[in-house]
PDB file of C-alpha atoms in Angstrom:
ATOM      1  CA  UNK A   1       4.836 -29.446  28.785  1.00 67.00           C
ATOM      2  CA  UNK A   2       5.675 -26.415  26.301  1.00 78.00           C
ATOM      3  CA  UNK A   3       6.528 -23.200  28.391  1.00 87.00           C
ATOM      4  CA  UNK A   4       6.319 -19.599  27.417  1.00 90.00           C
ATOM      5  CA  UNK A   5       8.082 -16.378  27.823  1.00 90.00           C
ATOM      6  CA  UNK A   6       6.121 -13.686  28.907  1.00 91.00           C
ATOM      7  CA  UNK A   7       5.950 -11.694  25.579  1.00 89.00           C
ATOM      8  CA  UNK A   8       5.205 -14.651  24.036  1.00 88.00           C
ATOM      9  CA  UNK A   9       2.407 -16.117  26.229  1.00 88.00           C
ATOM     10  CA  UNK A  10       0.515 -12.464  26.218  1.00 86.00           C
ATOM     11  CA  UNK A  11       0.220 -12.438  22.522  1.00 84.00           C
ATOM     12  CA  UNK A  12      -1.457 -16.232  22.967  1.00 82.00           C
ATOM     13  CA  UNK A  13      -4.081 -15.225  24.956  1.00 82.00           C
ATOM     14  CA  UNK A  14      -4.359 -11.250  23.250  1.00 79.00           C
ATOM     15  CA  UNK A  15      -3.112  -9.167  26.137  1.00 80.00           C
ATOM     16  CA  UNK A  16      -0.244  -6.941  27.227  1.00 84.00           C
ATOM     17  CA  UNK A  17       2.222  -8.662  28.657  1.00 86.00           C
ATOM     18  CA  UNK A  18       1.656  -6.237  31.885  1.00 84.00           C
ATOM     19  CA  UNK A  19      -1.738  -8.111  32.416  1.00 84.00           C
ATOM     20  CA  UNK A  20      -0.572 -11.365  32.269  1.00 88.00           C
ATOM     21  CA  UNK A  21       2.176 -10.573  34.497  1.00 88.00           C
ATOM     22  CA  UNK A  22      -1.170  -9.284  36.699  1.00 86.00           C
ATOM     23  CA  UNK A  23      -2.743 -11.721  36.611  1.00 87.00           C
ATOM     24  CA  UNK A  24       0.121 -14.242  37.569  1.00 87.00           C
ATOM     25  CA  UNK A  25       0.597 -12.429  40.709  1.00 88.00           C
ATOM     26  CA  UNK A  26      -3.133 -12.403  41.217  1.00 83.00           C
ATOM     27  CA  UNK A  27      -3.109 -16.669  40.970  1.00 83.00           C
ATOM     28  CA  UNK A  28      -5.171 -16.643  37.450  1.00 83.00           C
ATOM     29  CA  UNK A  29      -2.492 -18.126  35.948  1.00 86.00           C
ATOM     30  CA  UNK A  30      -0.428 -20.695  36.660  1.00 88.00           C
ATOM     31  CA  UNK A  31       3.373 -19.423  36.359  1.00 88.00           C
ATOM     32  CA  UNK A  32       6.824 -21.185  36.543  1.00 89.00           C
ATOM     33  CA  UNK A  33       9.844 -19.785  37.184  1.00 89.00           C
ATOM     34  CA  UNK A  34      12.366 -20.396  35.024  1.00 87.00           C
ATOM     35  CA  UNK A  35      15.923 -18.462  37.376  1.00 86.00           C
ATOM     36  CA  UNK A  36      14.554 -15.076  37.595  1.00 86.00           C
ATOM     37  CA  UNK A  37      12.185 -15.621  34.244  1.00 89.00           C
ATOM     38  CA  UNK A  38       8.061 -16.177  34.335  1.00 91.00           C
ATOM     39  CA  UNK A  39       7.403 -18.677  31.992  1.00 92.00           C
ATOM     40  CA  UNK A  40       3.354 -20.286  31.201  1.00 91.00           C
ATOM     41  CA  UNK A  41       2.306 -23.256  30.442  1.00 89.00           C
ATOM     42  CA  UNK A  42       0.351 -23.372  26.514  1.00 86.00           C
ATOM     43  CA  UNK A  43      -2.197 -25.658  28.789  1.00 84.00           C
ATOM     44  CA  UNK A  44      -2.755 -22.899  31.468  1.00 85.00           C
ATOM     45  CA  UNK A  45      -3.291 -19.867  29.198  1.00 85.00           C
ATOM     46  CA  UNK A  46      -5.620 -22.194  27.481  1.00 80.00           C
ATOM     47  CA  UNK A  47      -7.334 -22.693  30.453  1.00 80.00           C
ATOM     48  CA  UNK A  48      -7.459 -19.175  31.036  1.00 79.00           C
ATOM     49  CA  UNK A  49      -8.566 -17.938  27.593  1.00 73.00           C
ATOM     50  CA  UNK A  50     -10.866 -20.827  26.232  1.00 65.00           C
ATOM     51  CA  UNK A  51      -8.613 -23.496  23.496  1.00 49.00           C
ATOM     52  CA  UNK A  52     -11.277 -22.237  21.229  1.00 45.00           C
ATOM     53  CA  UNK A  53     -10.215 -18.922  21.029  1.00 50.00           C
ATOM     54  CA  UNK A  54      -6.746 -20.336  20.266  1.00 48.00           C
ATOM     55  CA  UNK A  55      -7.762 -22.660  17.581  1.00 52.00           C
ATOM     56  CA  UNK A  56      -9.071 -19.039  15.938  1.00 74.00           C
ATOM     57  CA  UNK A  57      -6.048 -17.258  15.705  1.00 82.00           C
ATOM     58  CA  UNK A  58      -4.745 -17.965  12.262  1.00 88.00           C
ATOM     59  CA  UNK A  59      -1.380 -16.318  11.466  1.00 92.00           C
ATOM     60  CA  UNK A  60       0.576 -15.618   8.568  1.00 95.00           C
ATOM     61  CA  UNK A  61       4.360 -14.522   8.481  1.00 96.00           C
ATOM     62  CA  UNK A  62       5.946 -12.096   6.279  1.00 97.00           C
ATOM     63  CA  UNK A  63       9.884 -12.225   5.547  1.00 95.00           C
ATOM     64  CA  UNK A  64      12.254  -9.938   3.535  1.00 93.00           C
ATOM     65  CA  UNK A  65      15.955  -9.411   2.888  1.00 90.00           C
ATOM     66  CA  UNK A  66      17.002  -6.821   0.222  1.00 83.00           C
ATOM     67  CA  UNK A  67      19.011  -8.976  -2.167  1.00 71.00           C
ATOM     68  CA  UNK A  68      18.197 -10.721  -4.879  1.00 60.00           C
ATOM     69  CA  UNK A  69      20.295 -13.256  -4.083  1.00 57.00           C
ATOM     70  CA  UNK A  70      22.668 -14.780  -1.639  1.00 60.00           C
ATOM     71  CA  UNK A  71      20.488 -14.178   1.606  1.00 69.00           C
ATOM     72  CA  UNK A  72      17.987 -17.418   1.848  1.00 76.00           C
ATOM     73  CA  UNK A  73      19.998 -17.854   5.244  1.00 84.00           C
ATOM     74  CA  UNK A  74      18.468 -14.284   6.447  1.00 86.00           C
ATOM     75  CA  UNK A  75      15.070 -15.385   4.968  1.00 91.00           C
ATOM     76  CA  UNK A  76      15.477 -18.703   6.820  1.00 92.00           C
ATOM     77  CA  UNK A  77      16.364 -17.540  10.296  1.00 92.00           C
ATOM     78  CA  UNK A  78      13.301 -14.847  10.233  1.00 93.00           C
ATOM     79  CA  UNK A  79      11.016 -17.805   9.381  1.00 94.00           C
ATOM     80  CA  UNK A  80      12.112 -19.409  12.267  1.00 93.00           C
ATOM     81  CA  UNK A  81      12.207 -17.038  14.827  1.00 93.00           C
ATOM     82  CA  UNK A  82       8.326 -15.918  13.773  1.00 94.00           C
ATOM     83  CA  UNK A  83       7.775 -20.021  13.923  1.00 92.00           C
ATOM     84  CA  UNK A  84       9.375 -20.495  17.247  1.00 89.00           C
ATOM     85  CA  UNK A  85       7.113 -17.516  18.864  1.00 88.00           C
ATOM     86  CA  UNK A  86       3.917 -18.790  16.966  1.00 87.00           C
ATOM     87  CA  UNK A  87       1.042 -18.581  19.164  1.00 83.00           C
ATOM     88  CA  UNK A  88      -1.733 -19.740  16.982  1.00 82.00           C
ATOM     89  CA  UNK A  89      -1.558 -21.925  13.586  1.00 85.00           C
ATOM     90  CA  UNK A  90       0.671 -20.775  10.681  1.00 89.00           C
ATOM     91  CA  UNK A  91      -1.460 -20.873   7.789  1.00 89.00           C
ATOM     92  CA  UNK A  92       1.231 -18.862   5.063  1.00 93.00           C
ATOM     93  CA  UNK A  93       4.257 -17.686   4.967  1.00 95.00           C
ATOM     94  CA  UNK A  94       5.108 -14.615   2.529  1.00 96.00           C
ATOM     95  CA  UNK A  95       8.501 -14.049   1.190  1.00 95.00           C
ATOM     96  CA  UNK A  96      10.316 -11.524  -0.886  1.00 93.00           C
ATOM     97  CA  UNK A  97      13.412 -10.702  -1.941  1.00 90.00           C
ATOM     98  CA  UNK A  98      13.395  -6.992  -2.899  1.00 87.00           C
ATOM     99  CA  UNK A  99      14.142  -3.556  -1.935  1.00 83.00           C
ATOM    100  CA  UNK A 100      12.076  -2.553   1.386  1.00 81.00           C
ATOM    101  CA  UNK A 101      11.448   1.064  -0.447  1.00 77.00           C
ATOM    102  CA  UNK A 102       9.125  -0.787  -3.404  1.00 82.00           C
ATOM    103  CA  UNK A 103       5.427  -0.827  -3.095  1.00 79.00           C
ATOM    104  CA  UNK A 104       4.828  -3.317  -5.145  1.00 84.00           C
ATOM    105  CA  UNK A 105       6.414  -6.589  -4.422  1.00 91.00           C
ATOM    106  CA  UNK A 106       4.948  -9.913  -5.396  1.00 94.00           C
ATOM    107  CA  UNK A 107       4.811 -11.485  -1.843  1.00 95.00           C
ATOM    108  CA  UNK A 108       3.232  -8.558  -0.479  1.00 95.00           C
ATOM    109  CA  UNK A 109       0.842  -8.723  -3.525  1.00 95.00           C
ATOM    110  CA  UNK A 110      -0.088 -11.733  -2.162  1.00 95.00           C
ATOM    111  CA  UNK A 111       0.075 -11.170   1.192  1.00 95.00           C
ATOM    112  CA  UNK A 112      -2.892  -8.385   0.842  1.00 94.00           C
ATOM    113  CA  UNK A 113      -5.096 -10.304  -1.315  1.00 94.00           C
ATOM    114  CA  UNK A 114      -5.085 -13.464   1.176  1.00 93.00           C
ATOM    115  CA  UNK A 115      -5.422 -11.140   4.250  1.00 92.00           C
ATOM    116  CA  UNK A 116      -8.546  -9.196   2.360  1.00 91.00           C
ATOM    117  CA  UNK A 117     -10.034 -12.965   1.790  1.00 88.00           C
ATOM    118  CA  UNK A 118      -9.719 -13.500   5.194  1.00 88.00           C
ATOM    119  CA  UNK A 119      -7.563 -16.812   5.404  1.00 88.00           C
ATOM    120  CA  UNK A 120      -5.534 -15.161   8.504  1.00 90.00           C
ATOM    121  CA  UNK A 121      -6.059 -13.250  11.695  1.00 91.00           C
ATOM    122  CA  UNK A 122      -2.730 -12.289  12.317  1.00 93.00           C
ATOM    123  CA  UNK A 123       0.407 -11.069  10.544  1.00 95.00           C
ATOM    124  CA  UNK A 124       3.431 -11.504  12.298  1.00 95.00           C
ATOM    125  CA  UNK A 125       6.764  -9.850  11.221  1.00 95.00           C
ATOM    126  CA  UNK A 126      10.635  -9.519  12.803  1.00 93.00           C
ATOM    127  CA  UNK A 127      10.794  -5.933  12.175  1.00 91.00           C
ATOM    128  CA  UNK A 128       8.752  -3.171  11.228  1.00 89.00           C
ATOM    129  CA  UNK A 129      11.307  -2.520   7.968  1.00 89.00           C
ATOM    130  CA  UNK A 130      10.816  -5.765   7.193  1.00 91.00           C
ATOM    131  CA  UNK A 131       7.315  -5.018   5.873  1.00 91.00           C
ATOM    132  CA  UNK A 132       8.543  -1.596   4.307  1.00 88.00           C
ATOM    133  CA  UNK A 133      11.260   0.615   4.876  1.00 82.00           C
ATOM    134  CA  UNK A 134       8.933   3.870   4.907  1.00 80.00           C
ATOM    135  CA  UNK A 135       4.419   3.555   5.533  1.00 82.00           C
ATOM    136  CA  UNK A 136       4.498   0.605   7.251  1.00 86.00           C
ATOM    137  CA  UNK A 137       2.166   2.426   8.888  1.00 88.00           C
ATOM    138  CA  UNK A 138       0.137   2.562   6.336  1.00 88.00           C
ATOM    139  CA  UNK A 139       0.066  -0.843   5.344  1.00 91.00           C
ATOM    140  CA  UNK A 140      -0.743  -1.784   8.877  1.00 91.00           C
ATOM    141  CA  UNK A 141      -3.640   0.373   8.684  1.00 90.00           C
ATOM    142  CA  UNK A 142      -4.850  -1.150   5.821  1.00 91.00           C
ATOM    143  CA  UNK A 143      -4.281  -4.619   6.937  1.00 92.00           C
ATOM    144  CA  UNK A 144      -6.449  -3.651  10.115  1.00 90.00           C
ATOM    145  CA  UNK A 145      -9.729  -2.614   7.893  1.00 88.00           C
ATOM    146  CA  UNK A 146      -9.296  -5.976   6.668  1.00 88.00           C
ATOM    147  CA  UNK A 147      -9.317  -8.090  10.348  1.00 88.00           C
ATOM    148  CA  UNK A 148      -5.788  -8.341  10.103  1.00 91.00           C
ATOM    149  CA  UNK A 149      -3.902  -7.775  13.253  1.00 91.00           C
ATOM    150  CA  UNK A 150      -0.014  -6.623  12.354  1.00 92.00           C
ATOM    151  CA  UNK A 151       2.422  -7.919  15.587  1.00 92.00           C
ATOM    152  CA  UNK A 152       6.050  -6.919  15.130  1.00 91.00           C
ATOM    153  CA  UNK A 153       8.572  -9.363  17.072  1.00 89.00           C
ATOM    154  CA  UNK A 154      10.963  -6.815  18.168  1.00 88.00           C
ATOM    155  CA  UNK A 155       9.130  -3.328  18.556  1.00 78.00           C
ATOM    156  CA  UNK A 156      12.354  -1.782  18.641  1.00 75.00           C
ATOM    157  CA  UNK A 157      15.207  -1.116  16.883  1.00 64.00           C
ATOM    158  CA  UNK A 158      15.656  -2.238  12.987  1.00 64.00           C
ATOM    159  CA  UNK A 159      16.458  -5.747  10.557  1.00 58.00           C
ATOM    160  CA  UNK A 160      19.923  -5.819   8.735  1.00 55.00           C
ATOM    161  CA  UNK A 161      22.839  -4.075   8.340  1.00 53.00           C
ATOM    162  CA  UNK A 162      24.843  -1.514   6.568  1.00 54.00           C
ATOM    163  CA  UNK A 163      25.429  -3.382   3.703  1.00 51.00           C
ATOM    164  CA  UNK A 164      21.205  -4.245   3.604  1.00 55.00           C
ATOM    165  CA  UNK A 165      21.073  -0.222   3.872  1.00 57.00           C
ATOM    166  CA  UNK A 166      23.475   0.469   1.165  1.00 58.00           C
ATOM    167  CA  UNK A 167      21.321  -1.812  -0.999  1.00 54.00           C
ATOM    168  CA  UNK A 168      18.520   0.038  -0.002  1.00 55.00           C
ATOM    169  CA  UNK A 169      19.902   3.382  -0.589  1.00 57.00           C
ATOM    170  CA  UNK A 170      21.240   2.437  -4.347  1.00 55.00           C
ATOM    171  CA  UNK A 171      17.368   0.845  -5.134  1.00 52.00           C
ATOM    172  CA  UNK A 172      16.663   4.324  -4.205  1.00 54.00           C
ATOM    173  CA  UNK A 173      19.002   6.425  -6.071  1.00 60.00           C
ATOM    174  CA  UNK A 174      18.501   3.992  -9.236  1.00 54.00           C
ATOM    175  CA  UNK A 175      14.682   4.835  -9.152  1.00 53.00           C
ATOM    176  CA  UNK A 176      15.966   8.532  -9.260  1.00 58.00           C
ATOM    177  CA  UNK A 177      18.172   8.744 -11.843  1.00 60.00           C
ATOM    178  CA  UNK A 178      15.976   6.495 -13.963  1.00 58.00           C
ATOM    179  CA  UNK A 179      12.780   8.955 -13.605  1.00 63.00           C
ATOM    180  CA  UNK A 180      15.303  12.077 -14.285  1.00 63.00           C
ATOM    181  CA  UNK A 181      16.870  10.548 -17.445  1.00 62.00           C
ATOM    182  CA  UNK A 182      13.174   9.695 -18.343  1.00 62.00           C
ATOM    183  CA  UNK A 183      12.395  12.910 -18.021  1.00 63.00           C
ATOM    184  CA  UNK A 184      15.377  14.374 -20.055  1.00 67.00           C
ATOM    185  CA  UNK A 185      14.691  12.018 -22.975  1.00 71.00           C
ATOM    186  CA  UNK A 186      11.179  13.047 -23.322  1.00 72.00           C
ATOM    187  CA  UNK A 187      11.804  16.731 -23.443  1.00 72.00           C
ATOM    188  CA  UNK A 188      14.666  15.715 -26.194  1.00 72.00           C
ATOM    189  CA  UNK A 189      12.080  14.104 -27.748  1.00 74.00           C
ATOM    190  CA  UNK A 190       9.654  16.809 -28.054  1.00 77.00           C
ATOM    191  CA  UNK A 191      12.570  19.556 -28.910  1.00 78.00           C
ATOM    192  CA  UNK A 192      13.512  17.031 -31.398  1.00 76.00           C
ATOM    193  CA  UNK A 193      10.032  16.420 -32.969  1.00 78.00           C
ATOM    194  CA  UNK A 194       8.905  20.578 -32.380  1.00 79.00           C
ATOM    195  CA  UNK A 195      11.840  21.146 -34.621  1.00 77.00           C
ATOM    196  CA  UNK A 196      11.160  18.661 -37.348  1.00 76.00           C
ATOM    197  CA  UNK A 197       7.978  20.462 -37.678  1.00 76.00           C
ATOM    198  CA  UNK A 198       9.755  23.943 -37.830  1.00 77.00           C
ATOM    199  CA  UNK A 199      11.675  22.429 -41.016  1.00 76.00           C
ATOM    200  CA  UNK A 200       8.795  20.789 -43.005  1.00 77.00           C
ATOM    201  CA  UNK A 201       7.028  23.704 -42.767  1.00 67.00           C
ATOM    202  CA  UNK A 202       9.254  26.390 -43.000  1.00 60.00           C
ATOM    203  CA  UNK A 203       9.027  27.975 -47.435  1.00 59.00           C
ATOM    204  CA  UNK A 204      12.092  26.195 -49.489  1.00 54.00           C
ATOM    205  CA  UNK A 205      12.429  22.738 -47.784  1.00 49.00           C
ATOM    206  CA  UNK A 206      10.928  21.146 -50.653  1.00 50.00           C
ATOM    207  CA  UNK A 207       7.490  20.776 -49.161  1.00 50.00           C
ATOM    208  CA  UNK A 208       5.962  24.668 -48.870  1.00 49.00           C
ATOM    209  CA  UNK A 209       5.364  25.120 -52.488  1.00 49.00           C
ATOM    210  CA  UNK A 210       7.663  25.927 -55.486  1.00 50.00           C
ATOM    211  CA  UNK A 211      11.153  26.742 -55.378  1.00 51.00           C
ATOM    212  CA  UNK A 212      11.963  30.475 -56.937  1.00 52.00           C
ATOM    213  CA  UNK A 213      15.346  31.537 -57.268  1.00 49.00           C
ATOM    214  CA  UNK A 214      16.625  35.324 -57.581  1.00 53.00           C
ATOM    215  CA  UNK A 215      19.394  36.495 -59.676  1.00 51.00           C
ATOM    216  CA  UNK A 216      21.659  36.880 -56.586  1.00 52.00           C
ATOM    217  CA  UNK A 217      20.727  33.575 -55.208  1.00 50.00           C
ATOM    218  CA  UNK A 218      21.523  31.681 -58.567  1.00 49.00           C
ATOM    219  CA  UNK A 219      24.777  33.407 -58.471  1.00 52.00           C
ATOM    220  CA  UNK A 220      27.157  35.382 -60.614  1.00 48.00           C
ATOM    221  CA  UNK A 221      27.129  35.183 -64.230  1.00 48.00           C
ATOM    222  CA  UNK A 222      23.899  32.820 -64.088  1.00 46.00           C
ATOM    223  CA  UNK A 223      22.435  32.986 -67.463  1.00 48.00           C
ATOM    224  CA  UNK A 224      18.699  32.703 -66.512  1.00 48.00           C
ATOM    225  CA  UNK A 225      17.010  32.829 -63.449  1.00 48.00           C
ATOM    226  CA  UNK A 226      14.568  29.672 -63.089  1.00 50.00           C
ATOM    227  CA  UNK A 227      11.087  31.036 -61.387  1.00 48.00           C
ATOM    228  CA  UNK A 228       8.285  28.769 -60.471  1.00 49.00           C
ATOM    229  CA  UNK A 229       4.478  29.080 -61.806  1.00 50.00           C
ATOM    230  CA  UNK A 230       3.393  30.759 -58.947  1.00 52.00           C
ATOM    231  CA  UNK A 231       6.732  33.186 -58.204  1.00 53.00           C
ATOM    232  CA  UNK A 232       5.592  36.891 -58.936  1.00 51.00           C
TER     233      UNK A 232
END
């Protein structure tokens, strides 16, 4: 017989965990105690909730770590903490490895144009930073227009460290100094080009008609001063 925390069993059956623990005490439920810990039965709460309405719940989990590299461990252990608290069918798991800060990463891609199809009820996630450092707000929003309900393991607090931070932080500054030094060579460019024009247009460069020299400009003791057709 599987058993359930608490937490766990009230996202099964769609409720606050407050309810269930209600409902318990009111004898809808069949509880065991585990010490001092409720735990439910997957066979009672789908007694209490219909195994039908189970079967519908299809979920999809979402996993990131910053690096490019040298975290599948981190990518791993999320995947199996989100599989161990599963309380419908996993139908996809999305992973990426990028910067929390980008909008665009490719799991995510993916991960909004299966939820818009409608192949999952439910995405599931560690930690709200796991799904973006900054609007995950946003993106649960949007997730919701599409059916999609967004459930966050732990509610509180936030994934990695100081060193997934840092990384963070430099993807950040990078961005920065990229769009500045963008913006720097552009302007160059356009002082650059503004004063090519200047020159080919500007009388004597070779291209704004015939050259005419004066007696001072050919110089002393010149013995004849060259002057175009069309010099006066």
């Amino acid at each position: 017989m599987e058993l359930l925390r608490l937490a766990v069993a009230a996202r099964r059956v769609g409720v606050h965990p407050g309810t269930l623990r209600l409902w318990a005490n009111e004898g809808k439920v069949a509880v065991v105690w585990v010490g001092r810990e409720r735990r439910f039965s997957v066979e009672a709460l789908d007694a209490l909730t219909g195994s039908a309405a189970s079967a519908e719940r299809r979920e999809a989990l979402y996993v990131r770590v910053s690096g490019g590299s040298g975290q599948e461990s981190s990518l791993a252990a999320q995947e199996a903490e989100l599989r161990a608290s599963a309380s419908g069918v996993v139908v996809a798991v999305f992973r990426d490895r990028a910067s929390g800060l980008r909008e665009s990463r490719p799991g995510l891609d993916r991960l909004l144009k299966r939820g818009a199809a409608g192949e999952f009820t439910h995405l599931r996630v560690t930690h709200r930073d796991r799904l973006a450092r900054f609007g995950a707000a946003w993106l649960v929003e949007v997730l919701a227009h599409r059916g999609v309900a967004v459930e966050i393991l732990h509610a509180k607090g936030a994934a990695g460290g100081m060193e997934e931070l840092l990384d963070d932080f430099m993807s950040l500054v990078a961005t920065f100094a990229g769009r500045m030094y963008g913006l720097r060579s552009r302007d160059a460019r356009r002082r650059l080009l503004a004063e090519a024009d200047e020159r080919i247009g500007a009388p004597g460069t070779g291209n704004g008609g015939p050259e005419c020299f004066t007696a001072a400009e050919a110089g002393a003791g010149a013995g004849a001063v060259r002057v175009g057709g069309d010099c006066g």
